[in-house]
Coordinates of C-alpha atoms and ligand atoms in Angstrom, one line a residue:
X1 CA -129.1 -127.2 55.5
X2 CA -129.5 -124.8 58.1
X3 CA -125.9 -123.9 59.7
X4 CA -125.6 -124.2 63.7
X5 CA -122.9 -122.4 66.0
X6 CA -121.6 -124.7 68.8
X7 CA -120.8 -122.7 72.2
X8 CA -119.1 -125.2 74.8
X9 CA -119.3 -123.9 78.5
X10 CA -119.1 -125.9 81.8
X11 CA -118.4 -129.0 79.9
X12 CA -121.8 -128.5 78.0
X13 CA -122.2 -127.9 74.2
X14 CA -124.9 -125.5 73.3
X15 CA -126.1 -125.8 69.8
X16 CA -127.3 -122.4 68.7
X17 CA -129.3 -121.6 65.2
X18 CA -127.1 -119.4 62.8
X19 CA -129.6 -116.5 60.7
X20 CA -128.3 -115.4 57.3
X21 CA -129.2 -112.3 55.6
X22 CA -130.1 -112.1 52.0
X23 CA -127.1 -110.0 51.2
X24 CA -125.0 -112.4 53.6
X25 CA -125.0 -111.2 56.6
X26 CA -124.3 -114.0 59.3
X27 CA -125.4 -114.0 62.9
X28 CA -125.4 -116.5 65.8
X29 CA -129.1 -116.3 67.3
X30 CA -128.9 -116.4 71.2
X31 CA -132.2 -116.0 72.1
X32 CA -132.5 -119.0 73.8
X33 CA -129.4 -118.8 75.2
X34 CA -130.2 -117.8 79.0
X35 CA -132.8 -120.4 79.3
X36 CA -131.3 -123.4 77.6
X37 CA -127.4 -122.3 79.3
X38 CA -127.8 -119.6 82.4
X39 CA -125.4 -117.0 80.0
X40 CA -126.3 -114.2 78.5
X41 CA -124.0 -112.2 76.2
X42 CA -122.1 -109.2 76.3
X43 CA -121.5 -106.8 74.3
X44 CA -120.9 -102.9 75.3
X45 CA -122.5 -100.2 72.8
X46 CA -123.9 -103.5 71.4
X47 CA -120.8 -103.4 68.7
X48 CA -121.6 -106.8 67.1
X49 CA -125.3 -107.0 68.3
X50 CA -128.4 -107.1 65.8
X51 CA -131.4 -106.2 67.5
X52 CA -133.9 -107.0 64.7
X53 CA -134.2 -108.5 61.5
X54 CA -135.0 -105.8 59.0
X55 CA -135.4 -105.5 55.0
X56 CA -135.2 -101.4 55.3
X57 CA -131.1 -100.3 54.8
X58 CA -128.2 -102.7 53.8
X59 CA -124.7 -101.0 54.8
X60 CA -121.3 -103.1 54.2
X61 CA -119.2 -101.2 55.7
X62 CA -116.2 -102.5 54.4
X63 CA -117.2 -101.7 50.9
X64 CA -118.4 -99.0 51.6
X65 CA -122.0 -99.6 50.4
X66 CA -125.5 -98.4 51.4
X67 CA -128.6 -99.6 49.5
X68 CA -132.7 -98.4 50.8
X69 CA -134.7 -101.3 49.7
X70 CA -132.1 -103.4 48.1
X71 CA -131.3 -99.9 45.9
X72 CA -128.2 -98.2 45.6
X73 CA -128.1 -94.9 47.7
X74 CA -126.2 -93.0 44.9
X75 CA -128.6 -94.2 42.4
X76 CA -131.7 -92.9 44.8
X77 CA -129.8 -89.5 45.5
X78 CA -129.5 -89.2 41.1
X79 CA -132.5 -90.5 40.1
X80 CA -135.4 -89.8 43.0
X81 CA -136.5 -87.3 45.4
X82 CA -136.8 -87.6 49.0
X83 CA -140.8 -87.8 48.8
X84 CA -140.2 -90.8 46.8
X85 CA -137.3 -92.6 49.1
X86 CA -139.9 -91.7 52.1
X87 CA -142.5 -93.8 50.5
X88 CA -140.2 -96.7 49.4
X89 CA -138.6 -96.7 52.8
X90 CA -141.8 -96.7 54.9
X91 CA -144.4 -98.7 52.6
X92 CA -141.3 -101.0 51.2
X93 CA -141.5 -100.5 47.5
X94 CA -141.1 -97.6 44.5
X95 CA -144.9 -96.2 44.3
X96 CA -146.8 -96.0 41.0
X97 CA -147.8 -92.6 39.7
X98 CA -151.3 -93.2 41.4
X99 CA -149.8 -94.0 44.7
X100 CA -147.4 -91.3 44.7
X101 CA -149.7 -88.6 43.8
X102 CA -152.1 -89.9 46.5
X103 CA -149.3 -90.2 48.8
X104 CA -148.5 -86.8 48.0
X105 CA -151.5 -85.2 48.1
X106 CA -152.3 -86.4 51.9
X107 CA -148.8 -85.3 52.8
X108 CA -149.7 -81.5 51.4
X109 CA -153.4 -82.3 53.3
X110 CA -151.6 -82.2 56.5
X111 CA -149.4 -79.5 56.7
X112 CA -150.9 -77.5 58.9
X113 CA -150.3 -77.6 63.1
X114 CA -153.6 -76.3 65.4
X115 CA -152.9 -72.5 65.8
X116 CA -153.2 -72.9 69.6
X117 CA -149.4 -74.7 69.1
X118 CA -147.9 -71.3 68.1
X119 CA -148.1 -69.9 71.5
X120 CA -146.0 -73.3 72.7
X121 CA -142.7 -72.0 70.0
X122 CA -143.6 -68.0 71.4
X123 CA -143.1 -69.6 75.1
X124 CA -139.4 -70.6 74.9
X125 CA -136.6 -68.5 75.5
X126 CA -135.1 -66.9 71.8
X127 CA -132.0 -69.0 72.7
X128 CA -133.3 -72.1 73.1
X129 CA -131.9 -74.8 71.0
X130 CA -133.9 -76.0 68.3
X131 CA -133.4 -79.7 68.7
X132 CA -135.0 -78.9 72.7
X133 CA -138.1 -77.3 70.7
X134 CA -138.6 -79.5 67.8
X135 CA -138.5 -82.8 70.2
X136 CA -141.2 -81.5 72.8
X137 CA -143.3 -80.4 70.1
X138 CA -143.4 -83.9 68.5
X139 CA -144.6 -85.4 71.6
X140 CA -146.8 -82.1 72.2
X141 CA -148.4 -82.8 68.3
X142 CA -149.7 -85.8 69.8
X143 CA -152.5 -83.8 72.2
X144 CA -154.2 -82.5 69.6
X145 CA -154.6 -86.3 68.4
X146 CA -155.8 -88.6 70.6
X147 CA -157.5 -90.3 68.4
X148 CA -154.2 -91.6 66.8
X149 CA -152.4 -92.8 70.2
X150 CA -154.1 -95.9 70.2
X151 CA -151.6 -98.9 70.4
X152 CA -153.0 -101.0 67.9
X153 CA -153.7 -98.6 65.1
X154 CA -156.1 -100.4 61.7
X155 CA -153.3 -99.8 58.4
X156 CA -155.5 -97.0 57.6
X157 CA -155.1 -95.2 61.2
X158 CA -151.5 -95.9 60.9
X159 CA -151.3 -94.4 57.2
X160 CA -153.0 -91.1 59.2
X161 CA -150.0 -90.7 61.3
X162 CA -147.1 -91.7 59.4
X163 CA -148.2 -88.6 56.8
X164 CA -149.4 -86.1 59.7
X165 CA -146.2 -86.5 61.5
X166 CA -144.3 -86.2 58.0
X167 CA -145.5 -83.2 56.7
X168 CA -146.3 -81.5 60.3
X169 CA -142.8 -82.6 61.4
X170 CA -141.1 -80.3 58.5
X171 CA -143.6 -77.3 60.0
X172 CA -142.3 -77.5 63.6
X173 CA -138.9 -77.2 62.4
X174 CA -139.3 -74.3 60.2
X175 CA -141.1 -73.1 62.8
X176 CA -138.3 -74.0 65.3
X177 CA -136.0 -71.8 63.4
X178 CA -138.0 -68.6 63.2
X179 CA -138.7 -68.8 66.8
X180 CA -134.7 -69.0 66.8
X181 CA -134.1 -65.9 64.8
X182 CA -137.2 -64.7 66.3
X183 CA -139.5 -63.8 63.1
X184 CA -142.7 -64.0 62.2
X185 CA -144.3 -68.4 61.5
X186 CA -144.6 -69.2 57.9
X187 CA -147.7 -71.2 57.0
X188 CA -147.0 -73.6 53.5
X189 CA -147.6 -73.0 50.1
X190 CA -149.8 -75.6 48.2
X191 CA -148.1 -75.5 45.0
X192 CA -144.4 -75.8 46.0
X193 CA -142.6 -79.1 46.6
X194 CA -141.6 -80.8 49.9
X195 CA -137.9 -79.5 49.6
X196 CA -139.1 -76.0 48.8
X197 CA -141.7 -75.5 50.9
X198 CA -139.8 -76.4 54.0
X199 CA -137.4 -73.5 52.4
X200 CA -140.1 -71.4 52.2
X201 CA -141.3 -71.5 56.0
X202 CA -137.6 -71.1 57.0
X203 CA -136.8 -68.0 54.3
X204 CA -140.4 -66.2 53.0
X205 CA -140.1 -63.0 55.9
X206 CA -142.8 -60.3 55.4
X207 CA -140.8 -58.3 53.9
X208 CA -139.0 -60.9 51.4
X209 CA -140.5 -63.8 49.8
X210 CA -138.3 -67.2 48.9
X211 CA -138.0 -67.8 45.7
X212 CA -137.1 -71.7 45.3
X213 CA -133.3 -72.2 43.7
X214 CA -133.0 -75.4 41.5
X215 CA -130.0 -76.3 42.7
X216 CA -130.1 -75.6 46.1
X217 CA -133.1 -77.7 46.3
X218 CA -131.3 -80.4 44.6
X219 CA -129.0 -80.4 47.0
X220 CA -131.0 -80.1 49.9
X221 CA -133.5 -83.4 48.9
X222 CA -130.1 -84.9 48.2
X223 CA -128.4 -84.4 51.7
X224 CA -132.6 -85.0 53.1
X225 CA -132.0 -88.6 51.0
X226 CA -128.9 -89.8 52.5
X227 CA -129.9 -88.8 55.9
X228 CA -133.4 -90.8 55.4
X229 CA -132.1 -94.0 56.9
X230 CA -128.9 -95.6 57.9
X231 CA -130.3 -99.1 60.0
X232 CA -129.9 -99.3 63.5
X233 CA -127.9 -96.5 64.5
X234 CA -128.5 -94.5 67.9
X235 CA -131.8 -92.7 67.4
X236 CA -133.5 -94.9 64.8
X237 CA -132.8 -97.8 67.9
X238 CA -134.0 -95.6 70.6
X239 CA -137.6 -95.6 68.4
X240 CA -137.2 -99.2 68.0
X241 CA -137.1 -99.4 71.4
X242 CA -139.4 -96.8 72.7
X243 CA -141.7 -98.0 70.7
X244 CA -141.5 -101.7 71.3
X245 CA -143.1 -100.8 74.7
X246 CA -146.0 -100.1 72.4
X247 CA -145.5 -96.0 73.2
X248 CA -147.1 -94.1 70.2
X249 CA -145.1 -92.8 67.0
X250 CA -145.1 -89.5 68.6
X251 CA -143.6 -90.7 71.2
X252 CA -141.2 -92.7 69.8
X253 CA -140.1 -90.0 67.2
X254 CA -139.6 -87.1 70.0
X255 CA -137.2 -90.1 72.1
X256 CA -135.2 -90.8 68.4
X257 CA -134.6 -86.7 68.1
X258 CA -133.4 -86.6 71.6
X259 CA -130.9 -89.2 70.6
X260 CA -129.8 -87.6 67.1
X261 CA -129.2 -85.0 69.1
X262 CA -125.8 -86.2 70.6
X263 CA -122.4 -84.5 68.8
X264 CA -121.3 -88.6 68.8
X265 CA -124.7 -88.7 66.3
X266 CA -126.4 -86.5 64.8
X267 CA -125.3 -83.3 66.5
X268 CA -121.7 -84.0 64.7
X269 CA -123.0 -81.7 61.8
X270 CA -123.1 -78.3 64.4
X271 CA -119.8 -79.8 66.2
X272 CA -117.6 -80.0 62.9
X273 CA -118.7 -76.4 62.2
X274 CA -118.2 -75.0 65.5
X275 CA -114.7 -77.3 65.8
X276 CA -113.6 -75.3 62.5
X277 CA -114.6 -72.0 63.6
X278 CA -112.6 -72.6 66.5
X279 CA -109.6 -73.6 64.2
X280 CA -110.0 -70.4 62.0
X281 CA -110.1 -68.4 65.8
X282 CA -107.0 -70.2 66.5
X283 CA -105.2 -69.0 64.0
X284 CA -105.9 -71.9 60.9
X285 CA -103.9 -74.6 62.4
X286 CA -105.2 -77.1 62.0
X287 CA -101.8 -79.1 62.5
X288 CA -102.4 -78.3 66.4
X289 CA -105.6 -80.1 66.3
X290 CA -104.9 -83.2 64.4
X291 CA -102.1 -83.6 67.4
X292 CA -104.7 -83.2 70.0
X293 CA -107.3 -85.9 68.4
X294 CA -103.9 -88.2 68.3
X295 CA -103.2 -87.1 72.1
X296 CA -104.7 -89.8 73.9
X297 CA -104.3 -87.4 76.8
X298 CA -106.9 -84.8 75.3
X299 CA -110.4 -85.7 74.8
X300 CA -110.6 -83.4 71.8
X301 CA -111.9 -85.4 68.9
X302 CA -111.7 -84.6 65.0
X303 CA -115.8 -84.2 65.0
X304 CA -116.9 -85.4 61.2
X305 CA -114.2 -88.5 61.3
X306 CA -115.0 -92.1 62.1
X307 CA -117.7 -94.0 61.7
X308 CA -118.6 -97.5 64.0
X309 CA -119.7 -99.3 60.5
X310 CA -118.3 -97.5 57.6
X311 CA -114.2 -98.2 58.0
X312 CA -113.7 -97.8 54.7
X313 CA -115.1 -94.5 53.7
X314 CA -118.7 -93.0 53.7
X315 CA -120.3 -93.1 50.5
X316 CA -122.8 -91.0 51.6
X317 CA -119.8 -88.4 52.6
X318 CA -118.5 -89.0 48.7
X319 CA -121.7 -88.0 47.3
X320 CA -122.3 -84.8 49.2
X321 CA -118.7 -83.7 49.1
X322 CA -119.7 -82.7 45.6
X323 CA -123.0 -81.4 45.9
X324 CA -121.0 -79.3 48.4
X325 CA -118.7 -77.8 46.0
X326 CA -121.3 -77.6 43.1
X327 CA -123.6 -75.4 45.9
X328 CA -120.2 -72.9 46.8
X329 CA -119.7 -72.1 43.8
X330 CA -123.4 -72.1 42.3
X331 CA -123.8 -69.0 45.3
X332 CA -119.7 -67.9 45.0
X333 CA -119.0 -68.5 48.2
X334 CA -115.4 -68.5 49.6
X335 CA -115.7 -69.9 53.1
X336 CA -112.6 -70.1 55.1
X337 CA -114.0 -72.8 56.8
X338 CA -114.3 -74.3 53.8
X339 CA -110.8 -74.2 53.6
X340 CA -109.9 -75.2 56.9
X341 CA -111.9 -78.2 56.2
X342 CA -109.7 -79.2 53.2
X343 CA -106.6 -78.8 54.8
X344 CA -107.2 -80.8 57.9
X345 CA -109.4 -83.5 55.6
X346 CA -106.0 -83.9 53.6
X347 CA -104.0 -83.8 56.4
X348 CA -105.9 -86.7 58.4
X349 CA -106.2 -88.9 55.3
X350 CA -102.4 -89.1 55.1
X351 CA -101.9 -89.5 58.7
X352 CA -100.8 -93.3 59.8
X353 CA -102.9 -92.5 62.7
X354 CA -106.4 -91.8 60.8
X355 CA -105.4 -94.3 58.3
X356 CA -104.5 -97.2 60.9
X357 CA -107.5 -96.2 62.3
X358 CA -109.4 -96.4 58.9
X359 CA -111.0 -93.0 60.3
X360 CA -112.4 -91.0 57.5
X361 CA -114.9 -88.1 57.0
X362 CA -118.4 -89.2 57.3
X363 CA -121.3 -87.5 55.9
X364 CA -121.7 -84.8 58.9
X365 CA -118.2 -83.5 57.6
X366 CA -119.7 -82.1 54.9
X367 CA -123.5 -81.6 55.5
X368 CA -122.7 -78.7 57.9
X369 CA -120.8 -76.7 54.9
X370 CA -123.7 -76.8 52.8
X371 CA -126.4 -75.8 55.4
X372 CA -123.6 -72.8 56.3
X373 CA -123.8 -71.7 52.7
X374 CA -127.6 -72.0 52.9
X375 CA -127.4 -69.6 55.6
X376 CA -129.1 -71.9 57.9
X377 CA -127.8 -71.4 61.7
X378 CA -125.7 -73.5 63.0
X379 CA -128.1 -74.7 66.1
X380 CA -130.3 -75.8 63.2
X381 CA -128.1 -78.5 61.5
X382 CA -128.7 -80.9 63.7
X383 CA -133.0 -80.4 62.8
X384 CA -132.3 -80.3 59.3
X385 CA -130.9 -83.8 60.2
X386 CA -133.9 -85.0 62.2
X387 CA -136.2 -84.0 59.1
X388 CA -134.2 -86.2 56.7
X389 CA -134.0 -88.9 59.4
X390 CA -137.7 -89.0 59.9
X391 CA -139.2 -91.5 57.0
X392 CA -136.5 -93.6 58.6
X393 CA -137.4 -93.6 61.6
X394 CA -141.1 -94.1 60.5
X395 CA -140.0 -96.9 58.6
X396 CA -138.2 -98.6 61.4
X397 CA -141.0 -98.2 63.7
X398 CA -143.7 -99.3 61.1
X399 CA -141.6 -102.7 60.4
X400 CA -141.2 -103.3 64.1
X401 CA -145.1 -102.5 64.8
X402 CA -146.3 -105.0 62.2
X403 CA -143.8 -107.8 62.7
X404 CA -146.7 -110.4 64.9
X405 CA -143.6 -111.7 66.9
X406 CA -142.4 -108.3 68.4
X407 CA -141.7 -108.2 72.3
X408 CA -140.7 -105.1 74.1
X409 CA -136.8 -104.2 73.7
X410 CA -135.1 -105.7 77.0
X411 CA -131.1 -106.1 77.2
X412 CA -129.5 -107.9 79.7
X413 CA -126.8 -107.0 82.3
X414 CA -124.0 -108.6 83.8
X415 CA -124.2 -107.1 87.4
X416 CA -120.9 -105.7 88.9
X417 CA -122.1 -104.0 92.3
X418 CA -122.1 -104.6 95.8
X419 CA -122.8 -108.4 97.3
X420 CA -125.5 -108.7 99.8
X421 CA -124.6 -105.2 101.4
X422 CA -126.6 -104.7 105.0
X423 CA -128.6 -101.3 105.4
X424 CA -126.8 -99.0 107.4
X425 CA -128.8 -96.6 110.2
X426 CA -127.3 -93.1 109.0
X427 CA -125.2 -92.9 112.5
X428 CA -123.1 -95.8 112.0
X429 CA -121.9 -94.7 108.5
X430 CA -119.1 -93.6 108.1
Ligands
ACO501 N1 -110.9 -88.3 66.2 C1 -109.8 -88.9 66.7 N2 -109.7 -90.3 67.0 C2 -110.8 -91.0 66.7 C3 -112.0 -90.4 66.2 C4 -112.0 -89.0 65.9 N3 -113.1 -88.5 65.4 N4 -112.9 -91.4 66.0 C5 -112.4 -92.5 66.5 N5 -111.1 -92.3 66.9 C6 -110.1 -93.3 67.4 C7 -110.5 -93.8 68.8 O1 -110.0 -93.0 69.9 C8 -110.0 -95.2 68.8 O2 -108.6 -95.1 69.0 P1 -107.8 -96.3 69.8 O3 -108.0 -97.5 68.9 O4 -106.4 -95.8 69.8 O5 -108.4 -96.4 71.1 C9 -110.2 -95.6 67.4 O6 -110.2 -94.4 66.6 C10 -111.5 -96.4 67.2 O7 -112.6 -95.5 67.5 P2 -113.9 -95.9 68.4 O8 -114.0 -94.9 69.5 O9 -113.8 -97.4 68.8 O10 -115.0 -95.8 67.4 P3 -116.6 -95.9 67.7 O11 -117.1 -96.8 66.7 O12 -116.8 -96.3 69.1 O13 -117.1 -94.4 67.5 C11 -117.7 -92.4 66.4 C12 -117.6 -94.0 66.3 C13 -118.7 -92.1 67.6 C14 -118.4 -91.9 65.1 C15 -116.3 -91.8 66.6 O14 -115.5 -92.1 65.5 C16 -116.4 -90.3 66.8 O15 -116.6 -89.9 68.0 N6 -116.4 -89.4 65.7 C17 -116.5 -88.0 65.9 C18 -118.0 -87.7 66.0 C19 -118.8 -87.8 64.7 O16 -118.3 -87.4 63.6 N7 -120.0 -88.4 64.8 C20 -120.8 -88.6 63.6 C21 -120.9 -90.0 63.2 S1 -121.9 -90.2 61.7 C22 -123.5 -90.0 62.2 O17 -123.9 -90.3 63.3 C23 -124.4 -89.5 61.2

C-alpha cells in the first residue's frame, strides 16, 4: 500500500503522497500542495528538498556511502577508469567491449576545437583565472555548432554533443592552463588515453615532451572518478536548472562551472591550498587557526572540512587520502604543506568542536595536495575539478532532458518586503 503524509493547517487535513527510493529514501511529495492548500514550503539552501527523482548517484551520508549506478565508488575507483564511469554514468549501464571502443573512438574523433578559438585563450589577460576562461569557452564552443543547439535534439544528435563537449571540454582546459603559464597550445595525441592525453596538452612544451607516469595517471583518473558525480549538489543543480528552461548543454555546462567555482564548492580544492600556505607564512600554527574557525566572531573557515550530506566522513576523502600518499612518495616529495595538513587534520578530528559538529575532511582536503605534487597551479584545481565533474553533469542533464514529464525548474518564495508602498516623486523622499 502506498504510504500518505497528513499535514493539518487551518483546521484542514491535507493528504499528501509519500515517494520511496529504491535504496529507501523517503520523501513527502508537495507538488500539489499550493493548489490543493494555498502553502508552499520552505526550505532555505533547499537542505531537505529533492528536486528530482534520479537513478544516477546514491549518497547515505550517514554511512558514509556513494554508489554511481547502484555501484560502489571504491569499487569503480579499483576496478574502472574514468572513460568507463563517464559512459555508465551518462548512458546508465557498464558498456560492452563494442560499445566502449565505439564510445571511445568518437570521444578521440572530437578532440579537436576550430583553430579560430585559439585567438579567444590569446585574448585574455595572462592572469586571468582559469575557471573565468574555461566557462566562456564552453558556451563560446557552442558557435561553432549550431547545428547542435536545437532544443529537441534525435538520441543520435544528443550522442554528438555529449562526446564533443567531453573530449573538447578536456582541450579547453589544457588549453586554459598554457594560456595561464603562457606557453605555446598542445594539440592531442591519438594513441594516448583520456588521463594522459589531457597530461600531455597541459606538460608536452616544445622543448620537453610528457612522458605518461603509471601511477600518476592512476591517480589522476582516480581523483577524475570521484569527482564524476555526487547528485544534486550546487553546480550539477544549476544544469538541472539551466537546462530545464530547455537552454542547450553548452549552456547549461558553462552555468554548472560558474557554480563549481565557489570556495563553498568546488573552488575549496584552491582555498585549502592557499589556507595552508597561509598557515606555513604564519609561522605553522595551525593551533591559531583551528581557534579562529571555532570563533564564531571570525568568518575564517577550516576550507576542506564539512560536508551538507556526508556527517560521517567522506569516503571519497578516504580513498584519495591514500592515493595522495602513494603519489608523494612515488615523486619523493616532502611538502610542508603536507605536513601542515596532517597536523591540523589531527588536530580538528580530536576537537569536541569538529566532532560535535561531525565536521571532517572532505575530498577537496586532499585533491589539492595531489594536483600540487603534479605541479599543476593552484588557479587550476578548481578546472581539474570541472573536467571530472563533467560526465556528471552530462548525465544529470541527459536524465532531466529525456524524463517526458520535465517542466522548467521554478521555486517558490515566501515574500518578506514592503506592503503596498506608494511611489514617491524624488522631492518628497526623504
Ligand atoms: N570550519 C569551521 N566550522 C564549520 C565548517 C568549517 N569548515 N563547516 C561547518 N562549520 C560549522 C558551522 O559554522 C556550523 O556551526 P554552528 O552549528 O555552531 O552554527 C556547523 O558547523 C554546521 O555547518 P553548516 O554551515 O550548517 O554546514 P553546511 O551544510 O551549510 O555547509 C559546507 C557545508 C559549505 C561544505 C561547509 O562545511 C563549509 O563551508 N566547508 C568549508 C568549504 C569546503 O570545504 N567546501 C567543499 C565542500 S565539498 C565539495 O563541494 C566538493
Amino acid at each position: 500500500m502506498n504510504k500518505i503524509a497528513r499535514l493539518e493547517v487551518d483546521n484542514q487535513t491535507y493528504e499528501l503522497p509519500v515517494v520511496e527510493g529504491t535504496e529507501g529514501d523517503k520523501a513527502i511529495d508537495v507538488s500539489r500542495l499550493l493548489s490543493q492548500s494555498g502553502y508552499t514550503t520552505l526550505d532555505s539552501s533547499y537542505a531537505n528538498t529533492a528536486s528530482c527523482i534520479s537513478s544516477i548517484a546514491y549518497i547515505d551520508g550517514d554511512k558514509g556511502i556513494l554508489r554511481y549506478r547502484g555501484i560502489d565508488i571504491a569499487e569503480l575507483c579499483e576496478k574502472s577508469t574514468f572513460m568507463e564511469v563517464s559512459y555508465l554514468l551518462i548512458y546508465g549501464k557498464l558498456p560492452n567491449s563494442a560499445e566502449f571502443a565505439r564510445f571511445k573512438e568518437r570521444v578521440h574523433h572530437h578532440s579537436l576545437i576550430h583553430e579560430d578559438m585559439k585567438s579567444f585563450f590569446t585574448s585574455y589577460p595572462g592572469h586571468a583565472h582559469p575557471m573565468a576562461i574555461l566557462s566562456a569557452m564552453v558556451c563560446s564552443l557552442s558557435v561553432y555548432h549550431p547545428e547542435l543547439l536545437e532544443p529537441n535534439q534525435s538520441p543520435a544528435q544528443r550522442d554528438q554533443t555529449i562526446t564533443r563537449l567531453l573530449s573538447k571540454v578536456r582541450v579547453l582546459a589544457a588549453f586554459a592552463y598554457k594560456r595561464s603559464v603562457g606557453e605555446a597550445f598542445v594539440y592531442t595525441r591519438p594513441e594516448l588515453d583520456y588521463i594522459s592525453n589531457f597530461m600531455h596538452m597541459l606538460f608536452t612544451t616544445p622543448m620537453k615532451q610528457y612522458v605518461p607516469d603509471e601511477k600518476i595517471r592512476k591517480a589522476l583518473d582516480v581523483l577524475f572518478i570521484i569527482h564524476a558525480d555526487h547528485e544534486q549538489n550546487c553546480s550539477t543543480s544549476t544544469v538541472r536548472m539551466v537546462g530545464s528552461s530547455k537552454a542547450n548543454l553548452f549552456a547549461s555546462l558553462a552555468a554548472g562551472i560558474c557554480a563549481l567555482w565557489g570556495p563553498l564548492h568546488g573552488g575549496a580544492n584552491q582555498a585549502v591550498i592557499e589556507m595552508l600556505e597561509e598557515i606555513h607564512a604564519d609561522g605553522d600554527n595551525y593551533k591559531k587557526y583551528i581557534d579562529k574557525a571555532k570563533d564564531k566572531n571570525d568568518p575564517f573557515k577550516l576550507m576542506g572540512f564539512g560536508h551538507r550530506v556526508y556527517r560521517n566522513y567522506d569516503p571519497r576523502a578516504t580513498i584519495i587520502k591514500r592515493y595522495c600518499d602513494d603519489v608523494l612518495n612515488h615523486l619523493g616529495i616532502h611538502d610542508p604543506i603536507l605536513d601542515i595538513a596532517k597536523e591540523l587534520e589531527h588536530a580538528a578530528l580530536t576537537d569536541p568542536y569538529f566532532i560535535e559538529r561531525k565536521l571532517y575532511p572532505n575530498v577537496d582536503f586532499y585533491s589539492g595536495i595531489i594536483y600540487r605534487a603534479m605541479k599543476i597551479p593552484t588557479k587550476m584545481f578548481t578546472v581539474m575539478f570541472a573536467l571530472g565533474r563533467l560526465p556528471g553533469w552530462i548525465a544529470h542533464w541527459k536524465e532531466m532532458v529525456e524524463d517526458p514529464g520535465m517542466r522548467i525548474a521554478r521555486p517558490r518564495q515566501v515574500y518578506n518586503g514592503e506592503v503596498g508602498q506608494a511611489y514617491k516623486p524624488i522631492d518628497q523622499r526623504l
